[in-house]
Amino acid sequence: MMERSRAEDAAKWGWALLIWGAPWSHAAMTLGTVWVTLCALLVLKQRRTPSKSSGPLIWLLGLFAWGWLSLLWSDNLDWGLQLASIQVTLLTLAFSWHVVPRPDLTAKWVFQSAALAMAGVLAWGAWRVGQGEVLAGRDWTPWTSHIRLAMLAALGWVWGAQHQSKTNLLLFGVLWAFFTAVTGSLTNALLWPLALIWVLWGRFSPSARRGLLAGSAAITLTLAGGMALWLRPVPLPVPRAELPAFTAQGHAYIHHPERVVSEGGHRLHLFLCPTEWEDAWSQISDLPLHEPNAAGFTVRDRLPRYLTSLGWPKDGEHILQLSPQDVRAIEEGATHATPAKGLRLRLRELRREWEVWQDGGNPSGHALFQRIAHWHAGWHAWMQSLWVGHGMGDTSSAMEQAYVQLGSDLAAPHRHRAHMQHLTWGISGGLIAMLLWLGFARAWHQGIGKHSRVALWGGLVVMLSCVFEDAWETQAGVVISFLALFGAFQRPAQTD
């Protein structure tokens, strides 16, 4: 056994900075990356290091090298160089992992770092709520995104199952569930049950695993069936022929029974009488019906939805019945008489997205369905330069052109990038980049993933995160992806 050098011992402080700093500080991640890289260079200078699963590193180098080469046919070099500087972090960390050993405490640190980050987020958010602030889901995670914390939590829970007590694992799961509830993150809602199954699978006997599979399948089918029932259109309150034609003031109602958008379990496009809105609203509020608020919405946008959530017709008679509290809520932008937060609000928004899509509405601002539009545009952009892509620097301009060519319904502020790392490789580097990406995935599985359940879990987390976002285009994304891909695999012992 070769004696550990001082550089190898010192490297653990760099790994610690990365793991503990990832949820909080870009500076900590940068310093940790520089630290472990310098330690790795010192080790290489002192002696030869045995080869250790170099296949993934070679494929990763090839993938990034092709991306950097694509800058030659990119117009936006500033953006391309910015991306290159971010992605080189993952390459240098993978190189350092190849040379200096990770600490045996890595899994424990990830577990503790994720728990501390979620506890800190909840405490900070609770304090702000106590000060009277109203927090949206994203407001709970000011230091890093909820998707990054979801990835770290997923790693921490599964890796923690190797050394933590049942009590600690249970507390971690409860903490993560609270975090998911307040942020309303669908990524967390997906990873939480998957991580739970992965943890239980490792602890159960073979016979119990069959029961776990059966139970998981039954719960999944039940949830899917429940979701399908929940997403069914709200039934009409009365048969079409019995819908009233006139309001109490004698004006005609407008009914669109073919449209399914609802609010609070009631159809939005029934019992509409816009003719009466302005006069009635002016009697209970000084805020003009058509004046936009700070977010760009008008009372006219909010009023019919709010009345619908109460189950009331949208006419002058019922506008005059609104309480002062209702009026204030509408003026402040409320669309529902019963406020919701966190996951409950996210589910409410998901139902509305689904119903708007069924009615052929615009997906702009709807996180899930506008993402489908992003993917559609991304695929179109890739097909315009199938073999070599548009270049790392020009993915944004390629997407802009795709939206125009497709005649996308998305409003300009919502015409984002692909939000899928798998697809972004194709847009930036074409089929060659996609083949290199798949080659890296295969080499990683052969060299690392198939040797350990906890390592394989890290690969699954990265794969899923790359479906939901451009995970390798932020510093926190590449650092946590590195931990997921390489952090659970123990380097073979060095020998003479």
CSV table of C-alpha atoms in Angstrom, one decimal:
chain,number,residue,atom,x,y,z
A,1,MET,CA,0.0,0.0,0.0
A,2,MET,CA,1.4,3.4,-1.0
A,3,GLU,CA,1.6,6.0,1.7
A,4,ARG,CA,-0.8,8.9,1.3
A,5,SER,CA,0.8,12.2,0.4
A,6,ARG,CA,0.1,15.5,2.1
A,7,ALA,CA,-1.6,16.7,-1.1
A,8,GLU,CA,-4.0,13.7,-0.9
A,9,ASP,CA,-4.8,14.5,2.7
A,10,ALA,CA,-5.2,18.2,1.9
A,11,ALA,CA,-7.6,17.4,-0.9
A,12,LYS,CA,-10.4,16.4,1.5
A,13,TRP,CA,-10.8,20.1,2.5
A,14,GLY,CA,-11.5,20.9,-1.1
A,15,TRP,CA,-14.1,18.1,-1.4
A,16,ALA,CA,-15.6,19.4,1.9
A,17,LEU,CA,-15.9,22.9,0.4
A,18,LEU,CA,-17.7,21.5,-2.6
A,19,ILE,CA,-20.1,19.4,-0.7
A,20,TRP,CA,-21.0,21.9,2.1
A,21,GLY,CA,-20.8,25.0,-0.2
A,22,ALA,CA,-22.8,23.8,-3.1
A,23,PRO,CA,-26.2,24.7,-1.7
A,24,TRP,CA,-25.0,28.1,-0.5
A,25,SER,CA,-22.1,29.8,-2.3
A,26,HIS,CA,-20.6,30.0,-5.7
A,27,ALA,CA,-17.4,31.2,-4.1
A,28,ALA,CA,-17.1,28.1,-2.0
A,29,MET,CA,-17.6,25.9,-5.1
A,30,THR,CA,-15.0,27.8,-7.0
A,31,LEU,CA,-12.5,27.6,-4.1
A,32,GLY,CA,-13.2,23.9,-3.6
A,33,THR,CA,-12.7,23.2,-7.3
A,34,VAL,CA,-9.4,25.1,-7.4
A,35,TRP,CA,-8.2,23.4,-4.2
A,36,VAL,CA,-8.8,19.8,-5.3
A,37,THR,CA,-7.4,20.5,-8.7
A,38,LEU,CA,-4.2,21.9,-7.3
A,39,CYS,CA,-3.9,18.9,-4.9
A,40,ALA,CA,-4.4,16.6,-7.9
A,41,LEU,CA,-1.6,18.3,-9.9
A,42,LEU,CA,0.7,18.0,-6.9
A,43,VAL,CA,0.0,14.3,-6.6
A,44,LEU,CA,0.7,13.9,-10.3
A,45,LYS,CA,4.0,15.8,-10.0
A,46,GLN,CA,5.1,13.6,-7.1
A,47,ARG,CA,4.3,10.2,-8.5
A,48,ARG,CA,2.4,8.2,-11.0
A,49,THR,CA,-1.2,7.4,-10.0
A,50,PRO,CA,-2.8,4.1,-10.9
A,51,SER,CA,-5.4,4.1,-13.6
A,52,LYS,CA,-9.0,4.2,-12.3
A,53,SER,CA,-12.0,3.9,-14.6
A,54,SER,CA,-10.6,6.4,-17.1
A,55,GLY,CA,-13.2,5.6,-19.8
A,56,PRO,CA,-15.8,8.1,-18.5
A,57,LEU,CA,-13.1,10.8,-18.2
A,58,ILE,CA,-12.0,10.3,-21.8
A,59,TRP,CA,-15.5,10.4,-23.1
A,60,LEU,CA,-16.3,13.5,-21.0
A,61,LEU,CA,-13.2,15.2,-22.4
A,62,GLY,CA,-14.3,14.3,-25.9
A,63,LEU,CA,-17.8,15.7,-25.3
A,64,PHE,CA,-16.5,19.0,-24.0
A,65,ALA,CA,-13.7,19.3,-26.5
A,66,TRP,CA,-16.3,19.0,-29.3
A,67,GLY,CA,-18.3,21.7,-27.6
A,68,TRP,CA,-15.3,24.0,-27.4
A,69,LEU,CA,-14.5,23.3,-31.1
A,70,SER,CA,-18.0,24.3,-32.0
A,71,LEU,CA,-17.2,27.9,-30.9
A,72,LEU,CA,-15.5,28.1,-34.3
A,73,TRP,CA,-18.9,28.3,-36.0
A,74,SER,CA,-20.6,30.3,-33.2
A,75,ASP,CA,-21.4,34.0,-33.6
A,76,ASN,CA,-22.0,34.6,-29.9
A,77,LEU,CA,-18.6,33.8,-28.5
A,78,ASP,CA,-19.3,35.6,-25.1
A,79,TRP,CA,-22.0,33.1,-24.2
A,80,GLY,CA,-20.1,30.2,-25.6
A,81,LEU,CA,-17.0,31.0,-23.5
A,82,GLN,CA,-19.2,31.5,-20.4
A,83,LEU,CA,-20.6,28.0,-20.9
A,84,ALA,CA,-17.2,26.6,-21.5
A,85,SER,CA,-15.9,28.1,-18.3
A,86,ILE,CA,-18.8,26.5,-16.4
A,87,GLN,CA,-18.5,23.1,-17.9
A,88,VAL,CA,-14.7,22.9,-17.5
A,89,THR,CA,-15.4,22.8,-13.8
A,90,LEU,CA,-16.9,19.3,-14.2
A,91,LEU,CA,-14.0,18.1,-16.2
A,92,THR,CA,-11.4,19.4,-13.7
A,93,LEU,CA,-13.3,17.8,-10.9
A,94,ALA,CA,-13.5,14.5,-12.7
A,95,PHE,CA,-9.8,14.7,-13.4
A,96,SER,CA,-9.1,15.4,-9.7
A,97,TRP,CA,-11.3,12.6,-8.6
A,98,HIS,CA,-9.3,10.4,-10.9
A,99,VAL,CA,-6.1,11.4,-9.1
A,100,VAL,CA,-6.8,12.1,-5.4
A,101,PRO,CA,-9.2,9.9,-3.3
A,102,ARG,CA,-12.5,11.2,-2.2
A,103,PRO,CA,-12.9,11.2,1.6
A,104,ASP,CA,-14.6,8.2,3.2
A,105,LEU,CA,-16.9,10.8,4.7
A,106,THR,CA,-18.3,11.9,1.3
A,107,ALA,CA,-21.7,10.1,1.7
A,108,LYS,CA,-22.1,11.4,5.3
A,109,TRP,CA,-21.2,14.9,4.3
A,110,VAL,CA,-23.7,14.9,1.4
A,111,PHE,CA,-26.5,13.6,3.7
A,112,GLN,CA,-25.7,16.3,6.3
A,113,SER,CA,-25.2,19.1,3.7
A,114,ALA,CA,-28.6,18.4,2.1
A,115,ALA,CA,-30.3,18.3,5.5
A,116,LEU,CA,-28.7,21.5,6.6
A,117,ALA,CA,-29.6,23.2,3.3
A,118,MET,CA,-33.3,22.2,3.5
A,119,ALA,CA,-33.5,23.1,7.2
A,120,GLY,CA,-31.9,26.5,6.5
A,121,VAL,CA,-34.3,27.2,3.6
A,122,LEU,CA,-37.3,26.3,5.7
A,123,ALA,CA,-36.1,28.4,8.7
A,124,TRP,CA,-35.3,31.4,6.4
A,125,GLY,CA,-38.6,31.1,4.6
A,126,ALA,CA,-40.6,30.7,7.9
A,127,TRP,CA,-38.9,33.9,9.2
A,128,ARG,CA,-39.8,35.9,6.1
A,129,VAL,CA,-43.4,34.6,6.3
A,130,GLY,CA,-43.5,35.7,9.9
A,131,GLN,CA,-42.5,39.2,8.8
A,132,GLY,CA,-45.6,39.3,6.6
A,133,GLU,CA,-44.1,38.4,3.3
A,134,VAL,CA,-46.0,36.2,0.8
A,135,LEU,CA,-43.5,33.7,-0.7
A,136,ALA,CA,-44.0,32.0,-4.0
A,137,GLY,CA,-42.3,28.6,-4.5
A,138,ARG,CA,-39.1,30.0,-5.9
A,139,ASP,CA,-38.8,32.5,-3.1
A,140,TRP,CA,-38.0,29.8,-0.7
A,141,THR,CA,-34.7,29.0,-2.4
A,142,PRO,CA,-32.7,32.2,-2.7
A,143,TRP,CA,-29.3,30.7,-2.7
A,144,THR,CA,-29.7,27.9,-5.3
A,145,SER,CA,-32.6,26.5,-7.2
A,146,HIS,CA,-35.1,24.0,-5.9
A,147,ILE,CA,-34.0,21.5,-8.6
A,148,ARG,CA,-30.3,21.6,-7.4
A,149,LEU,CA,-31.5,21.0,-3.8
A,150,ALA,CA,-33.8,18.2,-5.0
A,151,MET,CA,-30.7,16.5,-6.6
A,152,LEU,CA,-28.6,17.0,-3.5
A,153,ALA,CA,-31.5,15.7,-1.3
A,154,ALA,CA,-32.0,12.7,-3.5
A,155,LEU,CA,-28.3,11.8,-3.2
A,156,GLY,CA,-28.2,12.4,0.5
A,157,TRP,CA,-31.1,10.2,1.4
A,158,VAL,CA,-30.0,7.2,-0.7
A,159,TRP,CA,-26.3,7.5,0.2
A,160,GLY,CA,-27.3,8.1,3.9
A,161,ALA,CA,-29.0,4.8,3.9
A,162,GLN,CA,-25.6,3.1,4.0
A,163,HIS,CA,-24.6,4.6,7.4
A,164,GLN,CA,-27.4,6.6,9.0
A,165,SER,CA,-29.8,5.2,11.6
A,166,LYS,CA,-33.5,4.6,10.7
A,167,THR,CA,-34.4,7.6,12.8
A,168,ASN,CA,-32.1,9.9,10.9
A,169,LEU,CA,-33.4,8.6,7.6
A,170,LEU,CA,-37.0,9.1,8.7
A,171,LEU,CA,-36.3,12.7,9.9
A,172,PHE,CA,-34.5,13.4,6.6
A,173,GLY,CA,-37.5,12.1,4.6
A,174,VAL,CA,-39.9,14.3,6.7
A,175,LEU,CA,-37.7,17.3,6.2
A,176,TRP,CA,-37.5,16.8,2.5
A,177,ALA,CA,-41.3,16.3,2.3
A,178,PHE,CA,-41.8,19.6,4.1
A,179,PHE,CA,-39.4,21.3,1.7
A,180,THR,CA,-41.3,19.8,-1.3
A,181,ALA,CA,-44.6,21.0,0.1
A,182,VAL,CA,-43.6,24.6,0.6
A,183,THR,CA,-41.7,25.0,-2.6
A,184,GLY,CA,-44.3,23.2,-4.7
A,185,SER,CA,-41.5,21.6,-6.8
A,186,LEU,CA,-42.7,18.9,-9.1
A,187,THR,CA,-39.0,17.7,-9.4
A,188,ASN,CA,-38.9,17.1,-5.7
A,189,ALA,CA,-42.3,15.5,-5.8
A,190,LEU,CA,-40.9,13.0,-8.4
A,191,LEU,CA,-37.5,12.3,-6.8
A,192,TRP,CA,-38.9,11.9,-3.2
A,193,PRO,CA,-40.9,8.7,-3.8
A,194,LEU,CA,-38.2,7.3,-6.2
A,195,ALA,CA,-35.5,7.9,-3.5
A,196,LEU,CA,-37.7,6.2,-0.9
A,197,ILE,CA,-38.2,3.1,-3.0
A,198,TRP,CA,-34.4,3.0,-3.7
A,199,VAL,CA,-33.7,3.2,0.1
A,200,LEU,CA,-36.2,0.6,1.0
A,201,TRP,CA,-35.0,-1.7,-1.8
A,202,GLY,CA,-31.5,-1.7,-0.3
A,203,ARG,CA,-32.8,-2.6,3.2
A,204,PHE,CA,-35.4,-5.2,2.3
A,205,SER,CA,-34.9,-8.9,1.9
A,206,PRO,CA,-35.5,-10.4,-1.6
A,207,SER,CA,-39.0,-11.6,-0.6
A,208,ALA,CA,-39.9,-8.2,0.9
A,209,ARG,CA,-38.7,-6.6,-2.3
A,210,ARG,CA,-41.4,-8.4,-4.3
A,211,GLY,CA,-43.9,-6.8,-2.0
A,212,LEU,CA,-42.3,-3.4,-2.4
A,213,LEU,CA,-42.6,-3.7,-6.2
A,214,ALA,CA,-46.2,-4.8,-6.0
A,215,GLY,CA,-47.0,-2.1,-3.5
A,216,SER,CA,-45.2,0.6,-5.5
A,217,ALA,CA,-47.0,-0.5,-8.7
A,218,ALA,CA,-50.4,-0.5,-6.9
A,219,ILE,CA,-49.8,3.0,-5.5
A,220,THR,CA,-48.6,4.3,-8.9
A,221,LEU,CA,-51.7,3.0,-10.6
A,222,THR,CA,-53.9,4.4,-7.9
A,223,LEU,CA,-52.3,7.8,-8.2
A,224,ALA,CA,-52.5,7.7,-12.0
A,225,GLY,CA,-56.1,6.8,-11.8
A,226,GLY,CA,-56.8,9.5,-9.2
A,227,MET,CA,-55.0,12.0,-11.3
A,228,ALA,CA,-57.0,11.1,-14.4
A,229,LEU,CA,-60.3,11.4,-12.4
A,230,TRP,CA,-59.1,14.7,-10.9
A,231,LEU,CA,-58.3,16.1,-14.3
A,232,ARG,CA,-61.7,15.3,-15.8
A,233,PRO,CA,-63.6,18.4,-16.9
A,234,VAL,CA,-65.9,19.9,-14.3
A,235,PRO,CA,-69.5,18.9,-15.2
A,236,LEU,CA,-71.9,21.6,-16.2
A,237,PRO,CA,-74.1,22.8,-13.3
A,238,VAL,CA,-77.2,22.4,-15.4
A,239,PRO,CA,-78.0,21.0,-18.8
A,240,ARG,CA,-77.0,23.3,-21.7
A,241,ALA,CA,-80.7,24.0,-22.5
A,242,GLU,CA,-81.3,25.2,-19.0
A,243,LEU,CA,-78.5,27.7,-18.7
A,244,PRO,CA,-80.1,31.1,-18.0
A,245,ALA,CA,-80.1,33.7,-20.8
A,246,PHE,CA,-80.3,36.9,-18.8
A,247,THR,CA,-78.9,38.5,-15.6
A,248,ALA,CA,-81.0,40.0,-12.9
A,249,GLN,CA,-80.4,43.4,-14.6
A,250,GLY,CA,-81.7,42.1,-17.9
A,251,HIS,CA,-78.4,41.8,-19.8
A,252,ALA,CA,-77.5,38.7,-21.8
A,253,TYR,CA,-75.3,36.0,-20.3
A,254,ILE,CA,-72.5,34.6,-22.3
A,255,HIS,CA,-72.0,30.8,-22.0
A,256,HIS,CA,-69.3,28.7,-23.6
A,257,PRO,CA,-70.1,25.2,-22.3
A,258,GLU,CA,-67.6,23.7,-24.7
A,259,ARG,CA,-64.7,25.3,-22.8
A,260,VAL,CA,-63.5,23.4,-19.7
A,261,VAL,CA,-61.3,25.9,-17.8
A,262,SER,CA,-62.4,26.0,-14.2
A,263,GLU,CA,-61.6,27.7,-10.9
A,264,GLY,CA,-62.5,26.1,-7.6
A,265,GLY,CA,-64.6,23.4,-9.1
A,266,HIS,CA,-66.7,25.7,-11.3
A,267,ARG,CA,-66.6,26.4,-15.0
A,268,LEU,CA,-65.1,29.8,-15.9
A,269,HIS,CA,-66.8,30.4,-19.2
A,270,LEU,CA,-70.4,30.2,-18.0
A,271,PHE,CA,-72.6,33.0,-16.6
A,272,LEU,CA,-70.4,35.7,-18.0
A,273,CYS,CA,-71.7,39.3,-18.4
A,274,PRO,CA,-68.8,41.6,-19.0
A,275,THR,CA,-71.2,44.5,-19.8
A,276,GLU,CA,-72.0,44.8,-16.1
A,277,TRP,CA,-68.5,44.5,-14.7
A,278,GLU,CA,-67.1,48.1,-14.9
A,279,ASP,CA,-70.1,49.8,-13.4
A,280,ALA,CA,-70.4,47.3,-10.6
A,281,TRP,CA,-66.7,47.3,-9.8
A,282,SER,CA,-66.5,51.1,-9.7
A,283,GLN,CA,-69.0,51.0,-6.9
A,284,ILE,CA,-66.9,48.9,-4.6
A,285,SER,CA,-63.3,49.9,-5.6
A,286,ASP,CA,-61.3,52.9,-6.6
A,287,LEU,CA,-59.0,50.8,-8.7
A,288,PRO,CA,-59.9,50.9,-12.4
A,289,LEU,CA,-61.0,47.7,-14.0
A,290,HIS,CA,-58.4,47.9,-16.8
A,291,GLU,CA,-55.4,49.3,-14.9
A,292,PRO,CA,-52.5,46.9,-14.7
A,293,ASN,CA,-50.8,46.1,-11.4
A,294,ALA,CA,-47.1,45.8,-10.8
A,295,ALA,CA,-47.2,42.2,-12.3
A,296,GLY,CA,-49.0,43.5,-15.5
A,297,PHE,CA,-52.4,42.0,-14.6
A,298,THR,CA,-55.6,43.9,-14.5
A,299,VAL,CA,-58.6,43.5,-12.3
A,300,ARG,CA,-60.5,42.4,-15.4
A,301,ASP,CA,-58.1,39.5,-15.7
A,302,ARG,CA,-58.6,38.4,-12.1
A,303,LEU,CA,-62.3,39.3,-11.3
A,304,PRO,CA,-64.0,36.5,-13.3
A,305,ARG,CA,-61.7,33.9,-12.0
A,306,TYR,CA,-62.2,35.0,-8.4
A,307,LEU,CA,-66.0,35.0,-8.8
A,308,THR,CA,-65.9,31.6,-10.4
A,309,SER,CA,-63.9,30.2,-7.4
A,310,LEU,CA,-66.8,31.3,-5.2
A,311,GLY,CA,-69.3,29.5,-7.5
A,312,TRP,CA,-71.0,32.8,-8.4
A,313,PRO,CA,-72.1,34.1,-11.8
A,314,LYS,CA,-69.9,36.8,-13.3
A,315,ASP,CA,-72.4,39.6,-13.3
A,316,GLY,CA,-73.0,43.0,-11.6
A,317,GLU,CA,-75.3,41.6,-9.0
A,318,HIS,CA,-72.7,39.3,-7.6
A,319,ILE,CA,-69.8,41.7,-7.9
A,320,LEU,CA,-71.7,44.0,-5.5
A,321,GLN,CA,-71.9,41.1,-3.0
A,322,LEU,CA,-68.1,40.9,-2.7
A,323,SER,CA,-66.8,41.6,0.8
A,324,PRO,CA,-64.1,44.3,1.4
A,325,GLN,CA,-61.6,41.4,2.0
A,326,ASP,CA,-62.6,40.0,-1.4
A,327,VAL,CA,-62.1,43.3,-3.1
A,328,ARG,CA,-58.7,43.9,-1.5
A,329,ALA,CA,-57.6,40.4,-2.6
A,330,ILE,CA,-58.7,41.0,-6.2
A,331,GLU,CA,-56.9,44.3,-6.2
A,332,GLU,CA,-53.7,42.6,-5.1
A,333,GLY,CA,-54.0,40.0,-7.9
A,334,ALA,CA,-55.8,37.1,-6.3
A,335,THR,CA,-57.6,34.7,-8.6
A,336,HIS,CA,-59.1,32.3,-6.0
A,337,ALA,CA,-61.1,33.0,-2.9
A,338,THR,CA,-59.2,30.3,-1.0
A,339,PRO,CA,-55.4,31.0,-1.0
A,340,ALA,CA,-53.0,28.2,-1.6
A,341,LYS,CA,-49.3,27.8,-1.1
A,342,GLY,CA,-46.5,25.4,-2.0
A,343,LEU,CA,-47.5,22.0,-3.5
A,344,ARG,CA,-51.2,22.7,-3.2
A,345,LEU,CA,-50.8,25.8,-5.3
A,346,ARG,CA,-48.6,24.0,-7.8
A,347,LEU,CA,-51.3,21.3,-8.3
A,348,ARG,CA,-53.9,24.0,-8.7
A,349,GLU,CA,-51.7,25.6,-11.4
A,350,LEU,CA,-51.1,22.2,-13.0
A,351,ARG,CA,-54.9,21.7,-13.4
A,352,ARG,CA,-55.3,25.1,-14.9
A,353,GLU,CA,-52.4,24.4,-17.4
A,354,TRP,CA,-54.1,21.2,-18.4
A,355,GLU,CA,-57.5,22.8,-18.9
A,356,VAL,CA,-56.1,25.8,-20.8
A,357,TRP,CA,-54.3,23.3,-23.1
A,358,GLN,CA,-57.5,21.4,-23.7
A,359,ASP,CA,-59.2,24.6,-24.7
A,360,GLY,CA,-56.4,25.4,-27.2
A,361,GLY,CA,-55.1,28.3,-25.1
A,362,ASN,CA,-51.7,29.8,-25.0
A,363,PRO,CA,-49.2,27.9,-22.8
A,364,SER,CA,-47.2,31.0,-22.0
A,365,GLY,CA,-46.3,31.2,-18.3
A,366,HIS,CA,-47.5,27.6,-17.8
A,367,ALA,CA,-44.4,25.8,-16.5
A,368,LEU,CA,-45.2,22.3,-17.7
A,369,PHE,CA,-46.9,22.9,-21.0
A,370,GLN,CA,-44.7,25.7,-22.2
A,371,ARG,CA,-41.8,23.3,-21.5
A,372,ILE,CA,-43.3,21.0,-24.1
A,373,ALA,CA,-43.2,24.0,-26.5
A,374,HIS,CA,-39.5,24.5,-25.6
A,375,TRP,CA,-38.7,20.9,-26.4
A,376,HIS,CA,-40.6,21.2,-29.7
A,377,ALA,CA,-38.7,24.3,-30.7
A,378,GLY,CA,-35.4,22.6,-29.5
A,379,TRP,CA,-36.0,19.6,-31.7
A,380,HIS,CA,-36.7,21.8,-34.7
A,381,ALA,CA,-33.6,23.8,-34.0
A,382,TRP,CA,-31.4,20.7,-33.9
A,383,MET,CA,-32.9,19.3,-37.1
A,384,GLN,CA,-31.8,22.6,-38.9
A,385,SER,CA,-28.2,21.6,-38.2
A,386,LEU,CA,-28.3,17.9,-37.6
A,387,TRP,CA,-24.7,16.8,-37.8
A,388,VAL,CA,-22.6,19.5,-36.1
A,389,GLY,CA,-25.2,21.7,-34.4
A,390,HIS,CA,-25.3,25.5,-34.3
A,391,GLY,CA,-22.3,25.9,-31.9
A,392,MET,CA,-22.1,26.2,-28.2
A,393,GLY,CA,-22.5,30.0,-28.4
A,394,ASP,CA,-25.6,30.1,-30.7
A,395,THR,CA,-28.1,27.8,-29.0
A,396,SER,CA,-30.2,30.7,-27.9
A,397,SER,CA,-30.3,32.3,-31.4
A,398,ALA,CA,-31.1,28.9,-32.9
A,399,MET,CA,-34.0,28.6,-30.5
A,400,GLU,CA,-35.3,32.1,-31.3
A,401,GLN,CA,-35.3,31.2,-35.0
A,402,ALA,CA,-37.1,27.9,-34.3
A,403,TYR,CA,-39.9,29.7,-32.4
A,404,VAL,CA,-40.4,32.0,-35.4
A,405,GLN,CA,-40.2,29.3,-38.0
A,406,LEU,CA,-42.8,27.2,-36.1
A,407,GLY,CA,-45.1,30.1,-35.5
A,408,SER,CA,-45.0,29.4,-31.8
A,409,ASP,CA,-47.9,30.7,-29.6
A,410,LEU,CA,-45.4,31.4,-26.8
A,411,ALA,CA,-45.1,35.1,-25.9
A,412,ALA,CA,-41.6,36.5,-26.3
A,413,PRO,CA,-40.8,36.6,-22.6
A,414,HIS,CA,-41.5,32.8,-22.4
A,415,ARG,CA,-39.5,31.7,-25.4
A,416,HIS,CA,-36.7,30.2,-23.4
A,417,ARG,CA,-33.9,27.7,-24.3
A,418,ALA,CA,-34.7,24.0,-24.5
A,419,HIS,CA,-34.7,23.3,-20.8
A,420,MET,CA,-33.5,19.8,-21.5
A,421,GLN,CA,-29.7,19.1,-21.4
A,422,HIS,CA,-30.1,16.0,-23.5
A,423,LEU,CA,-31.6,18.0,-26.3
A,424,THR,CA,-29.3,21.0,-25.8
A,425,TRP,CA,-26.3,18.8,-26.8
A,426,GLY,CA,-28.0,18.2,-30.1
A,427,ILE,CA,-28.7,21.9,-30.7
A,428,SER,CA,-25.2,23.0,-29.8
A,429,GLY,CA,-23.1,20.1,-31.2
A,430,GLY,CA,-25.4,18.1,-33.4
A,431,LEU,CA,-25.4,14.4,-33.8
A,432,ILE,CA,-21.7,14.2,-33.0
A,433,ALA,CA,-22.3,15.7,-29.6
A,434,MET,CA,-25.2,13.4,-29.0
A,435,LEU,CA,-23.1,10.3,-29.8
A,436,LEU,CA,-20.4,11.6,-27.4
A,437,TRP,CA,-23.0,12.1,-24.7
A,438,LEU,CA,-24.3,8.6,-25.2
A,439,GLY,CA,-20.7,7.3,-25.2
A,440,PHE,CA,-20.0,9.0,-21.9
A,441,ALA,CA,-23.2,7.5,-20.4
A,442,ARG,CA,-22.2,4.0,-21.5
A,443,ALA,CA,-18.6,4.4,-20.3
A,444,TRP,CA,-19.9,5.7,-17.0
A,445,HIS,CA,-22.2,2.8,-16.5
A,446,GLN,CA,-19.6,0.3,-17.4
A,447,GLY,CA,-16.9,1.8,-15.2
A,448,ILE,CA,-18.9,3.1,-12.3
A,449,GLY,CA,-22.7,2.7,-12.4
A,450,LYS,CA,-23.0,-1.0,-12.6
A,451,HIS,CA,-20.6,-1.6,-9.7
A,452,SER,CA,-22.8,0.0,-7.0
A,453,ARG,CA,-26.4,0.7,-6.4
A,454,VAL,CA,-25.7,4.1,-4.8
A,455,ALA,CA,-23.5,5.1,-7.7
A,456,LEU,CA,-26.2,4.0,-10.2
A,457,TRP,CA,-28.7,6.1,-8.3
A,458,GLY,CA,-26.5,9.1,-8.9
A,459,GLY,CA,-26.6,8.5,-12.6
A,460,LEU,CA,-30.4,8.2,-12.5
A,461,VAL,CA,-30.6,11.6,-10.7
A,462,VAL,CA,-28.4,13.2,-13.3
A,463,MET,CA,-30.4,11.7,-16.2
A,464,LEU,CA,-33.7,12.9,-14.8
A,465,SER,CA,-32.3,16.4,-14.0
A,466,CYS,CA,-31.1,16.7,-17.6
A,467,VAL,CA,-34.7,16.0,-18.8
A,468,PHE,CA,-36.1,18.9,-16.8
A,469,GLU,CA,-33.4,21.6,-17.3
A,470,ASP,CA,-30.1,22.5,-18.9
A,471,ALA,CA,-28.4,21.0,-15.8
A,472,TRP,CA,-24.8,21.5,-17.0
A,473,GLU,CA,-25.0,25.2,-17.7
A,474,THR,CA,-24.8,26.4,-14.2
A,475,GLN,CA,-22.0,26.1,-11.6
A,476,ALA,CA,-24.2,24.4,-9.0
A,477,GLY,CA,-25.6,22.1,-11.6
A,478,VAL,CA,-22.2,20.8,-12.7
A,479,VAL,CA,-20.9,20.5,-9.2
A,480,ILE,CA,-23.9,18.5,-8.0
A,481,SER,CA,-23.9,16.4,-11.2
A,482,PHE,CA,-20.2,15.6,-10.5
A,483,LEU,CA,-21.0,14.5,-7.0
A,484,ALA,CA,-23.9,12.3,-8.3
A,485,LEU,CA,-21.8,10.7,-11.1
A,486,PHE,CA,-18.5,10.2,-9.2
A,487,GLY,CA,-19.0,10.8,-5.5
A,488,ALA,CA,-20.4,7.4,-4.5
A,489,PHE,CA,-17.7,5.3,-6.3
A,490,GLN,CA,-14.8,4.4,-4.0
A,491,ARG,CA,-11.4,4.6,-5.8
A,492,PRO,CA,-9.5,1.3,-5.7
A,493,ALA,CA,-6.7,1.2,-3.1
A,494,GLN,CA,-3.3,2.3,-4.5
A,495,THR,CA,-0.6,-0.4,-4.6
A,496,ASP,CA,3.1,-0.4,-5.2
